[in-house]
Amino acid sequence: MSLVLELPEKLLAELRKLSMARDAPLEEVVLEAIFEHVNLSNPELKVELHLFNERLS
């Protein structure tokens, strides 16, 4: 499944900075931010996120 997010330029710029600082893909940073925002702490979802990020790398 794919999803297109349209983000304000200022937010996107901050996410890119964070991505570069962490040396992580932008997609990973965005997904982590979404998880934190909606307070998803389900361990199974976190494993899926990790595996998804591995495929992106």
C-alpha positions as a printed NumPy array, in Angstrom:
array([[ 0.   ,  0.   ,  0.   ],
       [ 1.187,  3.486, -0.655],
       [ 0.048,  6.8  ,  0.72 ],
       [ 0.718, 10.304, -0.499],
       [ 1.118, 12.997,  2.137],
       [ 1.019, 16.649,  1.277],
       [ 2.851, 18.536,  3.997],
       [ 3.482, 22.23 ,  4.519],
       [ 6.94 , 23.206,  3.233],
       [ 8.132, 24.311,  6.695],
       [ 7.168, 20.978,  8.236],
       [ 8.774, 19.064,  5.385],
       [11.976, 21.087,  5.807],
       [12.092, 20.241,  9.525],
       [11.47 , 16.562,  8.845],
       [14.279, 16.573,  6.269],
       [16.65 , 18.167,  8.809],
       [15.729, 15.514, 11.357],
       [16.185, 12.814,  8.745],
       [19.673, 14.069,  7.919],
       [20.613, 14.455, 11.588],
       [19.562, 10.874, 12.303],
       [21.021,  9.578,  9.029],
       [17.647,  7.936,  8.462],
       [15.333,  7.858,  5.46 ],
       [12.732, 10.611,  5.406],
       [ 9.987,  7.974,  5.258],
       [11.213,  6.463,  8.524],
       [11.2  ,  9.824, 10.283],
       [ 7.687, 10.601,  9.023],
       [ 6.337,  7.203, 10.105],
       [ 7.882,  7.554, 13.561],
       [ 6.357, 11.023, 13.908],
       [ 2.935,  9.654, 12.972],
       [ 3.267,  6.815, 15.499],
       [ 4.217,  9.285, 18.233],
       [ 1.437, 11.701, 17.296],
       [-1.298,  9.094, 17.612],
       [ 0.438,  7.411, 20.561],
       [ 0.704,  3.995, 18.926],
       [ 2.662,  1.813, 21.275],
       [ 1.573, -1.581, 19.962],
       [ 4.76 , -3.698, 19.812],
       [ 3.536, -5.608, 16.747],
       [ 3.057, -2.363, 14.825],
       [ 6.532, -1.229, 15.845],
       [ 7.995, -4.471, 14.488],
       [ 6.109, -3.957, 11.223],
       [ 7.461, -0.406, 11.043],
       [11.002, -1.662, 11.62 ],
       [10.672, -4.309,  8.901],
       [ 9.166, -1.766,  6.518],
       [12.067,  0.611,  7.163],
       [14.535, -2.197,  6.512],
       [12.994, -2.682,  3.068],
       [13.368,  1.049,  2.365],
       [17.069,  0.991,  3.141]])
